[in-house]
């Protein structure tokens, strides 16, 4: 890592909530800033009180950038205005979401197939946005060359903050990374973009740095879920087993307690904790049996007993 690398926690809808973001920042740390998962403004309700509460800088330990999923400039701008009223300073347009329930509505990564719509949308947003604007996108929806029709639009409109996930929408999160296409984007974009995708080890990070020497902003999602110490490790910190364990259980307990303080927290507690464990389990040895047991938990009490046993007996990787 070099001094000027910036590490950004990626948005994962339903996962990187303010509860998770703050707990990670206040335990393992190592993160420079975060992008919040998208909000999707609707005609009858641009943004909910709960969504504003998630985004309020006062409620977030780290600098936060909001994200909006929209194909309509007026809805985007109305939501951005509400975000501004609570002190948010930066907003991102989501042009990367690959899920059919989003792309079937012409939003997220399906926008990438339609350069004229993107040009119109971005022109209106850029002209009127009350917040500093960024975009997060893939190389395309069906074809990794789609981005090359969009780059002149970004350059002309002086979009200065661009994060690229070098996959295509129809490949969701597991298809190939088109790194040569990403390299061409770096060459022809007027600004240096941020890189996002599949960085889950320090060796992968070093390889990316070597391949893309001008990139110094790195957005990381699943790598930090699989290994909560990942941002620290990227900064050259090494935690021994007992330091890792201590921080890990503090992270776990903070997230857990915060969910249970919510009025309806108990109703989604197990679902949410099981989702975190689907990532965290990879940080522990003998993880297969434990993962199965966590999946089978039917009550919060059962879950607590299992975690307490795990705390006493299992060693991190
Ligand atoms: C469960 C899940 C939810 C996601 N939600 C969002 C989202 O709300 N906004 C967004 O821009 N990207 C979202 N993403 C994509 C991630 O931000 C990121 O681009 C992707 O996971 C690739 O980076 P990574 O390999 O470092 O995880 C999501 C990904 C996953 C797996």
Short mmCIF file of N, CA and C in Angstrom, two decimals, residues 1-182:
data_model
loop_
_atom_site.label_atom_id
_atom_site.label_comp_id
_atom_site.label_asym_id
_atom_site.label_seq_id
_atom_site.Cartn_x
_atom_site.Cartn_y
_atom_site.Cartn_z
N UNK A 1 0.83 -1.22 0.00
CA UNK A 1 0.00 0.00 0.00
C UNK A 1 0.86 1.26 0.00
N UNK A 2 0.42 2.28 -0.74
CA UNK A 2 1.13 3.54 -0.70
C UNK A 2 0.34 4.53 0.13
N UNK A 3 1.04 5.58 0.56
CA UNK A 3 0.42 6.57 1.43
C UNK A 3 -0.90 7.12 0.88
N UNK A 4 -0.96 7.27 -0.46
CA UNK A 4 -2.13 7.96 -1.00
C UNK A 4 -3.29 7.04 -1.40
N UNK A 5 -3.22 5.75 -1.03
CA UNK A 5 -4.36 4.89 -1.34
C UNK A 5 -5.54 5.22 -0.43
N UNK A 6 -6.72 5.26 -1.05
CA UNK A 6 -7.93 5.52 -0.26
C UNK A 6 -8.80 4.27 -0.30
N UNK A 7 -9.28 3.83 0.86
CA UNK A 7 -10.09 2.61 0.94
C UNK A 7 -11.54 2.95 1.30
N UNK A 8 -12.43 2.49 0.45
CA UNK A 8 -13.85 2.83 0.61
C UNK A 8 -14.63 1.53 0.82
N UNK A 9 -15.49 1.50 1.82
CA UNK A 9 -16.35 0.32 2.02
C UNK A 9 -17.49 0.39 1.01
N UNK A 10 -17.63 -0.68 0.22
CA UNK A 10 -18.66 -0.72 -0.83
C UNK A 10 -20.05 -0.85 -0.21
N UNK A 11 -21.07 -0.41 -0.95
CA UNK A 11 -22.44 -0.61 -0.46
C UNK A 11 -22.92 -2.03 -0.75
N UNK A 12 -23.44 -2.71 0.24
CA UNK A 12 -24.11 -4.01 0.03
C UNK A 12 -25.49 -3.89 0.66
N UNK A 13 -26.48 -3.81 -0.19
CA UNK A 13 -27.85 -3.58 0.26
C UNK A 13 -28.27 -4.66 1.26
N UNK A 14 -28.81 -4.24 2.41
CA UNK A 14 -29.25 -5.21 3.42
C UNK A 14 -28.10 -5.72 4.28
N UNK A 15 -26.87 -5.33 3.99
CA UNK A 15 -25.72 -5.85 4.74
C UNK A 15 -24.92 -4.70 5.38
N UNK A 16 -24.47 -3.75 4.58
CA UNK A 16 -23.63 -2.67 5.13
C UNK A 16 -24.50 -1.51 5.63
N UNK A 17 -25.36 -1.84 6.56
CA UNK A 17 -26.21 -0.83 7.21
C UNK A 17 -25.34 0.08 8.08
N UNK A 18 -25.93 1.15 8.63
CA UNK A 18 -25.13 2.02 9.51
C UNK A 18 -24.65 1.23 10.73
N UNK A 19 -25.45 0.30 11.19
CA UNK A 19 -25.05 -0.56 12.31
C UNK A 19 -23.75 -1.30 11.97
N UNK A 20 -23.73 -1.94 10.81
CA UNK A 20 -22.53 -2.68 10.39
C UNK A 20 -21.36 -1.72 10.15
N UNK A 21 -21.63 -0.64 9.40
CA UNK A 21 -20.54 0.30 9.04
C UNK A 21 -19.86 0.85 10.28
N UNK A 22 -20.69 1.29 11.25
CA UNK A 22 -20.11 1.89 12.46
C UNK A 22 -19.37 0.85 13.29
N UNK A 23 -19.96 -0.34 13.39
CA UNK A 23 -19.31 -1.38 14.19
C UNK A 23 -17.95 -1.74 13.58
N UNK A 24 -17.89 -1.85 12.25
CA UNK A 24 -16.62 -2.20 11.62
C UNK A 24 -15.60 -1.06 11.80
N UNK A 25 -16.09 0.17 11.61
CA UNK A 25 -15.18 1.33 11.76
C UNK A 25 -14.63 1.41 13.18
N UNK A 26 -15.49 1.08 14.17
CA UNK A 26 -15.08 1.26 15.57
C UNK A 26 -14.38 0.04 16.17
N UNK A 27 -14.25 -1.03 15.40
CA UNK A 27 -13.52 -2.20 15.91
C UNK A 27 -12.23 -2.36 15.10
N UNK A 28 -12.35 -2.91 13.90
CA UNK A 28 -11.16 -3.15 13.08
C UNK A 28 -10.66 -1.86 12.42
N UNK A 29 -11.58 -1.03 11.96
CA UNK A 29 -11.20 0.25 11.33
C UNK A 29 -10.46 0.05 10.01
N UNK A 30 -9.64 1.06 9.66
CA UNK A 30 -8.86 0.99 8.43
C UNK A 30 -9.59 1.51 7.20
N UNK A 31 -10.83 1.99 7.39
CA UNK A 31 -11.66 2.44 6.26
C UNK A 31 -11.60 3.97 6.19
N UNK A 32 -11.45 4.51 4.99
CA UNK A 32 -11.44 5.98 4.86
C UNK A 32 -12.85 6.56 4.80
N UNK A 33 -13.71 5.91 4.02
CA UNK A 33 -15.08 6.40 3.91
C UNK A 33 -15.98 5.28 3.42
N UNK A 34 -17.27 5.53 3.43
CA UNK A 34 -18.22 4.48 3.03
C UNK A 34 -19.22 5.02 2.01
N UNK A 35 -19.69 4.11 1.16
CA UNK A 35 -20.84 4.45 0.32
C UNK A 35 -22.01 3.63 0.86
N UNK A 36 -23.12 4.30 1.11
CA UNK A 36 -24.28 3.59 1.66
C UNK A 36 -25.00 2.82 0.55
N UNK A 37 -25.69 1.73 0.89
CA UNK A 37 -26.50 1.02 -0.11
C UNK A 37 -27.57 1.96 -0.70
N UNK A 38 -28.08 1.59 -1.85
CA UNK A 38 -28.99 2.50 -2.56
C UNK A 38 -30.32 2.72 -1.84
N UNK A 39 -30.88 3.89 -2.08
CA UNK A 39 -32.30 4.11 -1.81
C UNK A 39 -32.95 4.28 -3.17
N UNK A 40 -34.20 3.83 -3.27
CA UNK A 40 -34.89 3.87 -4.55
C UNK A 40 -36.11 4.78 -4.43
N UNK A 41 -35.98 6.05 -4.82
CA UNK A 41 -37.12 6.95 -4.64
C UNK A 41 -38.32 6.56 -5.51
N UNK A 42 -39.51 6.73 -4.93
CA UNK A 42 -40.75 6.41 -5.66
C UNK A 42 -41.55 7.71 -5.83
N UNK A 43 -42.49 7.68 -6.76
CA UNK A 43 -43.30 8.89 -7.02
C UNK A 43 -43.99 9.39 -5.76
N UNK A 44 -44.53 8.44 -4.97
CA UNK A 44 -45.31 8.86 -3.80
C UNK A 44 -44.47 9.05 -2.54
N UNK A 45 -43.22 8.58 -2.58
CA UNK A 45 -42.36 8.69 -1.39
C UNK A 45 -40.91 8.71 -1.83
N UNK A 46 -40.30 9.89 -1.84
CA UNK A 46 -38.93 9.95 -2.35
C UNK A 46 -37.97 9.22 -1.43
N UNK A 47 -38.11 9.45 -0.14
CA UNK A 47 -37.17 8.80 0.79
C UNK A 47 -37.84 8.70 2.16
N UNK A 48 -37.62 7.60 2.85
CA UNK A 48 -38.31 7.40 4.14
C UNK A 48 -37.47 7.99 5.28
N UNK A 49 -38.12 8.16 6.43
CA UNK A 49 -37.41 8.67 7.62
C UNK A 49 -36.31 7.68 8.02
N UNK A 50 -36.62 6.39 7.90
CA UNK A 50 -35.63 5.37 8.27
C UNK A 50 -34.40 5.47 7.36
N UNK A 51 -34.65 5.69 6.07
CA UNK A 51 -33.52 5.81 5.14
C UNK A 51 -32.67 7.05 5.45
N UNK A 52 -33.35 8.16 5.80
CA UNK A 52 -32.60 9.37 6.16
C UNK A 52 -31.79 9.15 7.43
N UNK A 53 -32.39 8.41 8.36
CA UNK A 53 -31.70 8.11 9.61
C UNK A 53 -30.42 7.30 9.35
N UNK A 54 -30.49 6.38 8.39
CA UNK A 54 -29.31 5.57 8.02
C UNK A 54 -28.21 6.45 7.44
N UNK A 55 -28.63 7.51 6.73
CA UNK A 55 -27.66 8.31 5.96
C UNK A 55 -27.11 9.51 6.73
N UNK A 56 -27.79 9.91 7.78
CA UNK A 56 -27.40 11.14 8.47
C UNK A 56 -25.93 11.06 8.91
N UNK A 57 -25.12 12.05 8.53
CA UNK A 57 -23.71 12.04 8.95
C UNK A 57 -23.56 11.94 10.46
N UNK A 58 -24.54 12.48 11.21
CA UNK A 58 -24.47 12.40 12.68
C UNK A 58 -24.53 10.97 13.18
N UNK A 59 -25.19 10.10 12.39
CA UNK A 59 -25.34 8.71 12.83
C UNK A 59 -24.26 7.79 12.28
N UNK A 60 -23.33 8.36 11.53
CA UNK A 60 -22.30 7.54 10.89
C UNK A 60 -20.92 7.93 11.39
N UNK A 61 -20.13 6.92 11.73
CA UNK A 61 -18.79 7.19 12.27
C UNK A 61 -17.81 7.66 11.20
N UNK A 62 -18.11 7.33 9.93
CA UNK A 62 -17.18 7.67 8.85
C UNK A 62 -17.86 8.58 7.84
N UNK A 63 -17.07 9.35 7.05
CA UNK A 63 -17.68 10.15 5.98
C UNK A 63 -18.53 9.24 5.08
N UNK A 64 -19.71 9.72 4.77
CA UNK A 64 -20.65 8.86 4.04
C UNK A 64 -21.12 9.49 2.73
N UNK A 65 -21.22 8.65 1.73
CA UNK A 65 -21.77 9.06 0.44
C UNK A 65 -23.06 8.28 0.26
N UNK A 66 -24.14 8.97 -0.09
CA UNK A 66 -25.42 8.29 -0.29
C UNK A 66 -25.47 7.75 -1.72
N UNK A 67 -26.38 6.81 -1.95
CA UNK A 67 -26.54 6.30 -3.32
C UNK A 67 -28.01 6.22 -3.69
N UNK A 68 -28.31 6.58 -4.94
CA UNK A 68 -29.69 6.56 -5.41
C UNK A 68 -29.79 5.65 -6.64
N UNK A 69 -30.85 4.82 -6.62
CA UNK A 69 -31.15 3.96 -7.77
C UNK A 69 -32.33 4.61 -8.49
N UNK A 70 -32.09 5.14 -9.67
CA UNK A 70 -33.18 5.84 -10.37
C UNK A 70 -32.87 5.92 -11.86
N UNK A 71 -33.94 6.08 -12.66
CA UNK A 71 -33.72 6.36 -14.08
C UNK A 71 -34.40 7.67 -14.46
N UNK A 72 -34.89 8.36 -13.42
CA UNK A 72 -35.67 9.57 -13.62
C UNK A 72 -34.99 10.71 -12.85
N UNK A 73 -34.59 11.76 -13.57
CA UNK A 73 -33.81 12.83 -12.94
C UNK A 73 -34.60 13.53 -11.83
N UNK A 74 -35.91 13.75 -12.06
CA UNK A 74 -36.69 14.49 -11.07
C UNK A 74 -36.72 13.74 -9.73
N UNK A 75 -36.91 12.42 -9.81
CA UNK A 75 -36.93 11.62 -8.57
C UNK A 75 -35.57 11.62 -7.89
N UNK A 76 -34.52 11.49 -8.70
CA UNK A 76 -33.16 11.53 -8.15
C UNK A 76 -32.94 12.85 -7.42
N UNK A 77 -33.30 13.94 -8.06
CA UNK A 77 -33.02 15.27 -7.49
C UNK A 77 -33.84 15.52 -6.22
N UNK A 78 -35.09 15.02 -6.23
CA UNK A 78 -35.92 15.21 -5.03
C UNK A 78 -35.31 14.48 -3.84
N UNK A 79 -34.84 13.25 -4.09
CA UNK A 79 -34.22 12.48 -3.00
C UNK A 79 -32.92 13.16 -2.56
N UNK A 80 -32.14 13.64 -3.53
CA UNK A 80 -30.85 14.29 -3.20
C UNK A 80 -31.09 15.53 -2.35
N UNK A 81 -32.17 16.25 -2.66
CA UNK A 81 -32.49 17.46 -1.89
C UNK A 81 -32.78 17.11 -0.43
N UNK A 82 -33.53 16.02 -0.24
CA UNK A 82 -33.84 15.60 1.14
C UNK A 82 -32.57 15.16 1.87
N UNK A 83 -31.69 14.52 1.13
CA UNK A 83 -30.42 14.08 1.74
C UNK A 83 -29.61 15.30 2.16
N UNK A 84 -29.63 16.31 1.30
CA UNK A 84 -28.87 17.53 1.62
C UNK A 84 -29.38 18.16 2.92
N UNK A 85 -30.71 18.08 3.10
CA UNK A 85 -31.30 18.75 4.27
C UNK A 85 -30.81 18.12 5.59
N UNK A 86 -30.32 16.87 5.53
CA UNK A 86 -29.80 16.27 6.78
C UNK A 86 -28.27 16.29 6.83
N UNK A 87 -27.65 16.96 5.87
CA UNK A 87 -26.19 17.15 5.94
C UNK A 87 -25.36 16.23 5.07
N UNK A 88 -26.01 15.39 4.25
CA UNK A 88 -25.24 14.54 3.31
C UNK A 88 -24.59 15.47 2.28
N UNK A 89 -23.36 15.14 1.87
CA UNK A 89 -22.67 16.03 0.93
C UNK A 89 -22.42 15.41 -0.44
N UNK A 90 -22.41 14.07 -0.49
CA UNK A 90 -22.09 13.42 -1.77
C UNK A 90 -23.16 12.40 -2.10
N UNK A 91 -23.47 12.31 -3.39
CA UNK A 91 -24.48 11.33 -3.79
C UNK A 91 -24.01 10.61 -5.06
N UNK A 92 -24.35 9.32 -5.11
CA UNK A 92 -23.91 8.47 -6.21
C UNK A 92 -25.12 7.95 -6.99
N UNK A 93 -24.98 7.90 -8.31
CA UNK A 93 -26.02 7.27 -9.13
C UNK A 93 -25.63 5.81 -9.36
N UNK A 94 -26.53 4.91 -8.98
CA UNK A 94 -26.27 3.48 -9.14
C UNK A 94 -26.55 3.09 -10.60
N UNK A 95 -25.50 2.68 -11.31
CA UNK A 95 -25.66 2.16 -12.67
C UNK A 95 -25.02 0.78 -12.74
N UNK A 96 -25.10 0.06 -11.60
CA UNK A 96 -24.41 -1.23 -11.58
C UNK A 96 -25.26 -2.38 -11.10
N UNK A 97 -26.38 -2.08 -10.41
CA UNK A 97 -27.14 -3.18 -9.81
C UNK A 97 -27.59 -4.18 -10.88
N UNK A 98 -27.29 -5.48 -10.69
CA UNK A 98 -27.58 -6.46 -11.75
C UNK A 98 -28.87 -7.25 -11.54
N UNK A 99 -29.53 -7.06 -10.38
CA UNK A 99 -30.63 -7.95 -10.06
C UNK A 99 -31.84 -7.70 -10.97
N UNK A 100 -32.45 -8.78 -11.48
CA UNK A 100 -33.56 -8.62 -12.43
C UNK A 100 -34.69 -7.72 -11.89
N UNK A 101 -34.96 -7.77 -10.57
CA UNK A 101 -36.07 -6.93 -10.06
C UNK A 101 -35.74 -5.44 -10.25
N UNK A 102 -34.47 -5.12 -10.44
CA UNK A 102 -34.04 -3.73 -10.68
C UNK A 102 -33.90 -3.48 -12.19
N UNK A 103 -33.21 -4.39 -12.87
CA UNK A 103 -32.93 -4.17 -14.30
C UNK A 103 -34.22 -4.27 -15.13
N UNK A 104 -35.19 -5.08 -14.66
CA UNK A 104 -36.46 -5.17 -15.39
C UNK A 104 -37.20 -3.85 -15.42
N UNK A 105 -36.85 -2.96 -14.45
CA UNK A 105 -37.49 -1.63 -14.42
C UNK A 105 -36.64 -0.60 -15.17
N UNK A 106 -35.58 -1.06 -15.83
CA UNK A 106 -34.72 -0.13 -16.59
C UNK A 106 -33.75 0.64 -15.72
N UNK A 107 -33.54 0.15 -14.47
CA UNK A 107 -32.62 0.85 -13.57
C UNK A 107 -31.34 0.03 -13.39
N UNK A 108 -30.40 0.58 -12.59
CA UNK A 108 -29.15 -0.14 -12.31
C UNK A 108 -28.36 -0.39 -13.58
N UNK A 109 -27.82 -1.61 -13.71
CA UNK A 109 -26.90 -1.87 -14.83
C UNK A 109 -27.60 -1.88 -16.19
N UNK A 110 -28.94 -2.01 -16.22
CA UNK A 110 -29.58 -2.02 -17.54
C UNK A 110 -29.52 -0.64 -18.20
N UNK A 111 -29.26 0.41 -17.40
CA UNK A 111 -29.09 1.75 -17.98
C UNK A 111 -27.92 1.77 -18.97
N UNK A 112 -26.94 0.89 -18.70
CA UNK A 112 -25.70 0.93 -19.48
C UNK A 112 -25.90 0.60 -20.96
N UNK A 113 -27.03 -0.04 -21.25
CA UNK A 113 -27.33 -0.40 -22.64
C UNK A 113 -27.86 0.79 -23.41
N UNK A 114 -28.15 1.87 -22.71
CA UNK A 114 -28.89 2.97 -23.32
C UNK A 114 -28.16 4.32 -23.16
N UNK A 115 -27.11 4.54 -23.98
CA UNK A 115 -26.29 5.75 -23.78
C UNK A 115 -27.08 7.05 -23.91
N UNK A 116 -28.11 7.07 -24.77
CA UNK A 116 -28.81 8.36 -24.91
C UNK A 116 -29.60 8.68 -23.64
N UNK A 117 -30.18 7.64 -23.01
CA UNK A 117 -30.89 7.86 -21.75
C UNK A 117 -29.90 8.30 -20.66
N UNK A 118 -28.73 7.65 -20.62
CA UNK A 118 -27.72 8.00 -19.61
C UNK A 118 -27.29 9.46 -19.81
N UNK A 119 -27.09 9.86 -21.07
CA UNK A 119 -26.64 11.24 -21.36
C UNK A 119 -27.68 12.24 -20.84
N UNK A 120 -28.95 11.95 -21.12
CA UNK A 120 -30.03 12.88 -20.72
C UNK A 120 -30.13 12.93 -19.19
N UNK A 121 -30.12 11.75 -18.59
CA UNK A 121 -30.25 11.64 -17.13
C UNK A 121 -29.11 12.37 -16.43
N UNK A 122 -27.90 12.06 -16.87
CA UNK A 122 -26.74 12.66 -16.19
C UNK A 122 -26.66 14.16 -16.42
N UNK A 123 -27.06 14.60 -17.61
CA UNK A 123 -27.02 16.04 -17.88
C UNK A 123 -27.96 16.78 -16.91
N UNK A 124 -29.17 16.24 -16.76
CA UNK A 124 -30.14 16.90 -15.86
C UNK A 124 -29.69 16.84 -14.41
N UNK A 125 -29.16 15.69 -14.03
CA UNK A 125 -28.74 15.53 -12.63
C UNK A 125 -27.55 16.42 -12.33
N UNK A 126 -26.57 16.38 -13.24
CA UNK A 126 -25.33 17.13 -12.99
C UNK A 126 -25.63 18.64 -12.90
N UNK A 127 -26.54 19.10 -13.77
CA UNK A 127 -26.86 20.54 -13.80
C UNK A 127 -27.56 20.99 -12.52
N UNK A 128 -28.38 20.09 -11.96
CA UNK A 128 -29.24 20.53 -10.85
C UNK A 128 -28.95 19.90 -9.49
N UNK A 129 -27.99 18.99 -9.45
CA UNK A 129 -27.80 18.28 -8.18
C UNK A 129 -27.35 19.22 -7.05
N UNK A 130 -28.02 19.14 -5.90
CA UNK A 130 -27.61 19.96 -4.77
C UNK A 130 -26.38 19.35 -4.07
N UNK A 131 -25.99 18.15 -4.49
CA UNK A 131 -24.88 17.43 -3.85
C UNK A 131 -23.82 17.09 -4.88
N UNK A 132 -22.62 16.91 -4.39
CA UNK A 132 -21.53 16.49 -5.27
C UNK A 132 -21.85 15.10 -5.83
N UNK A 133 -21.69 14.93 -7.14
CA UNK A 133 -22.21 13.74 -7.83
C UNK A 133 -21.11 12.75 -8.22
N UNK A 134 -21.41 11.46 -8.03
CA UNK A 134 -20.51 10.42 -8.52
C UNK A 134 -21.35 9.34 -9.19
N UNK A 135 -20.68 8.46 -9.94
CA UNK A 135 -21.41 7.34 -10.54
C UNK A 135 -20.67 6.04 -10.21
N UNK A 136 -21.45 4.96 -10.08
CA UNK A 136 -20.86 3.63 -9.86
C UNK A 136 -21.48 2.71 -10.91
N UNK A 137 -20.63 2.07 -11.68
CA UNK A 137 -21.16 1.30 -12.78
C UNK A 137 -20.32 0.08 -13.08
N UNK A 138 -20.89 -0.76 -13.94
CA UNK A 138 -20.16 -1.90 -14.50
C UNK A 138 -19.69 -1.54 -15.90
N UNK A 139 -19.04 -2.49 -16.57
CA UNK A 139 -18.58 -2.22 -17.93
C UNK A 139 -19.74 -2.26 -18.92
N UNK A 140 -20.78 -2.94 -18.55
CA UNK A 140 -21.94 -3.03 -19.43
C UNK A 140 -23.00 -3.87 -18.77
N UNK A 141 -24.14 -3.97 -19.46
CA UNK A 141 -25.18 -4.86 -18.95
C UNK A 141 -25.00 -6.25 -19.58
N UNK A 142 -24.93 -6.27 -20.95
CA UNK A 142 -24.74 -7.57 -21.61
C UNK A 142 -23.37 -7.70 -22.25
N UNK A 143 -22.68 -6.58 -22.42
CA UNK A 143 -21.43 -6.59 -23.18
C UNK A 143 -20.44 -5.60 -22.53
N UNK A 144 -19.20 -6.06 -22.30
CA UNK A 144 -18.25 -5.17 -21.59
C UNK A 144 -17.79 -3.98 -22.42
N UNK A 145 -18.22 -3.91 -23.69
CA UNK A 145 -17.85 -2.75 -24.52
C UNK A 145 -18.86 -1.61 -24.40
N UNK A 146 -19.99 -1.88 -23.73
CA UNK A 146 -21.03 -0.82 -23.64
C UNK A 146 -20.46 0.46 -23.02
N UNK A 147 -19.55 0.32 -22.09
CA UNK A 147 -19.02 1.50 -21.38
C UNK A 147 -18.33 2.49 -22.33
N UNK A 148 -17.82 1.98 -23.46
CA UNK A 148 -17.07 2.89 -24.33
C UNK A 148 -17.98 3.93 -25.01
N UNK A 149 -19.28 3.67 -25.04
CA UNK A 149 -20.21 4.69 -25.55
C UNK A 149 -20.55 5.70 -24.45
N UNK A 150 -20.26 5.34 -23.20
CA UNK A 150 -20.63 6.21 -22.07
C UNK A 150 -19.47 7.14 -21.67
N UNK A 151 -18.26 6.70 -21.92
CA UNK A 151 -17.11 7.48 -21.46
C UNK A 151 -17.10 8.91 -22.04
N UNK A 152 -17.40 9.09 -23.34
CA UNK A 152 -17.45 10.48 -23.83
C UNK A 152 -18.48 11.33 -23.07
N UNK A 153 -19.57 10.68 -22.63
CA UNK A 153 -20.60 11.42 -21.86
C UNK A 153 -20.01 11.85 -20.51
N UNK A 154 -19.33 10.92 -19.82
CA UNK A 154 -18.72 11.27 -18.52
C UNK A 154 -17.69 12.37 -18.71
N UNK A 155 -16.88 12.25 -19.77
CA UNK A 155 -15.84 13.26 -20.00
C UNK A 155 -16.47 14.62 -20.31
N UNK A 156 -17.49 14.63 -21.19
CA UNK A 156 -18.12 15.91 -21.57
C UNK A 156 -18.79 16.59 -20.39
N UNK A 157 -19.42 15.76 -19.53
CA UNK A 157 -20.17 16.35 -18.41
C UNK A 157 -19.29 16.58 -17.18
N UNK A 158 -18.00 16.29 -17.33
CA UNK A 158 -17.04 16.44 -16.22
C UNK A 158 -17.53 15.70 -14.97
N UNK A 159 -17.89 14.43 -15.16
CA UNK A 159 -18.20 13.57 -14.00
C UNK A 159 -16.84 13.14 -13.45
N UNK A 160 -16.53 13.61 -12.25
CA UNK A 160 -15.14 13.45 -11.77
C UNK A 160 -14.96 12.29 -10.81
N UNK A 161 -16.04 11.68 -10.39
CA UNK A 161 -15.92 10.59 -9.42
C UNK A 161 -16.63 9.36 -9.97
N UNK A 162 -15.84 8.42 -10.46
CA UNK A 162 -16.40 7.26 -11.17
C UNK A 162 -15.82 5.98 -10.58
N UNK A 163 -16.71 5.08 -10.17
CA UNK A 163 -16.25 3.78 -9.66
C UNK A 163 -16.69 2.71 -10.65
N UNK A 164 -15.74 1.89 -11.05
CA UNK A 164 -16.07 0.85 -12.04
C UNK A 164 -15.85 -0.55 -11.45
N UNK A 165 -16.90 -1.37 -11.59
CA UNK A 165 -16.82 -2.80 -11.25
C UNK A 165 -16.69 -3.51 -12.60
N UNK A 166 -15.51 -4.09 -12.89
CA UNK A 166 -15.29 -4.55 -14.27
C UNK A 166 -15.95 -5.88 -14.64
N UNK A 167 -17.24 -5.95 -14.43
CA UNK A 167 -18.05 -7.11 -14.82
C UNK A 167 -19.20 -6.61 -15.67
N UNK A 168 -20.00 -7.53 -16.20
CA UNK A 168 -21.24 -7.12 -16.85
C UNK A 168 -22.43 -7.55 -16.00
N UNK A 169 -23.54 -6.82 -16.18
CA UNK A 169 -24.71 -7.02 -15.33
C UNK A 169 -25.23 -8.44 -15.34
N UNK A 170 -25.32 -9.05 -16.53
CA UNK A 170 -25.94 -10.38 -16.57
C UNK A 170 -25.08 -11.44 -15.89
N UNK A 171 -23.85 -11.12 -15.57
CA UNK A 171 -22.99 -12.07 -14.83
C UNK A 171 -23.12 -11.91 -13.31
N UNK A 172 -23.99 -11.03 -12.88
CA UNK A 172 -24.20 -10.78 -11.44
C UNK A 172 -22.86 -10.53 -10.73
N UNK A 173 -22.51 -11.36 -9.71
CA UNK A 173 -21.28 -11.10 -8.97
C UNK A 173 -20.22 -12.18 -9.15
N UNK A 174 -20.42 -13.08 -10.14
CA UNK A 174 -19.49 -14.20 -10.24
C UNK A 174 -18.90 -14.44 -11.62
N UNK A 175 -19.30 -13.69 -12.62
CA UNK A 175 -18.74 -13.90 -13.96
C UNK A 175 -17.31 -13.37 -14.01
N UNK A 176 -16.71 -13.39 -15.22
CA UNK A 176 -15.32 -12.94 -15.34
C UNK A 176 -15.17 -11.44 -15.12
N UNK A 177 -13.98 -11.07 -14.63
CA UNK A 177 -13.61 -9.64 -14.57
C UNK A 177 -12.94 -9.32 -15.90
N UNK A 178 -13.37 -8.25 -16.55
CA UNK A 178 -12.75 -7.86 -17.84
C UNK A 178 -11.72 -6.77 -17.55
N UNK A 179 -10.53 -7.22 -17.13
CA UNK A 179 -9.54 -6.24 -16.68
C UNK A 179 -8.91 -5.47 -17.84
N UNK A 180 -8.84 -6.08 -19.01
CA UNK A 180 -8.28 -5.34 -20.16
C UNK A 180 -9.23 -4.21 -20.57
N UNK A 181 -10.54 -4.48 -20.49
CA UNK A 181 -11.52 -3.42 -20.78
C UNK A 181 -11.38 -2.30 -19.74
N UNK A 182 -11.21 -2.70 -18.48
CA UNK A 182 -11.05 -1.67 -17.43
C UNK A 182 -9.83 -0.82 -17.73
#
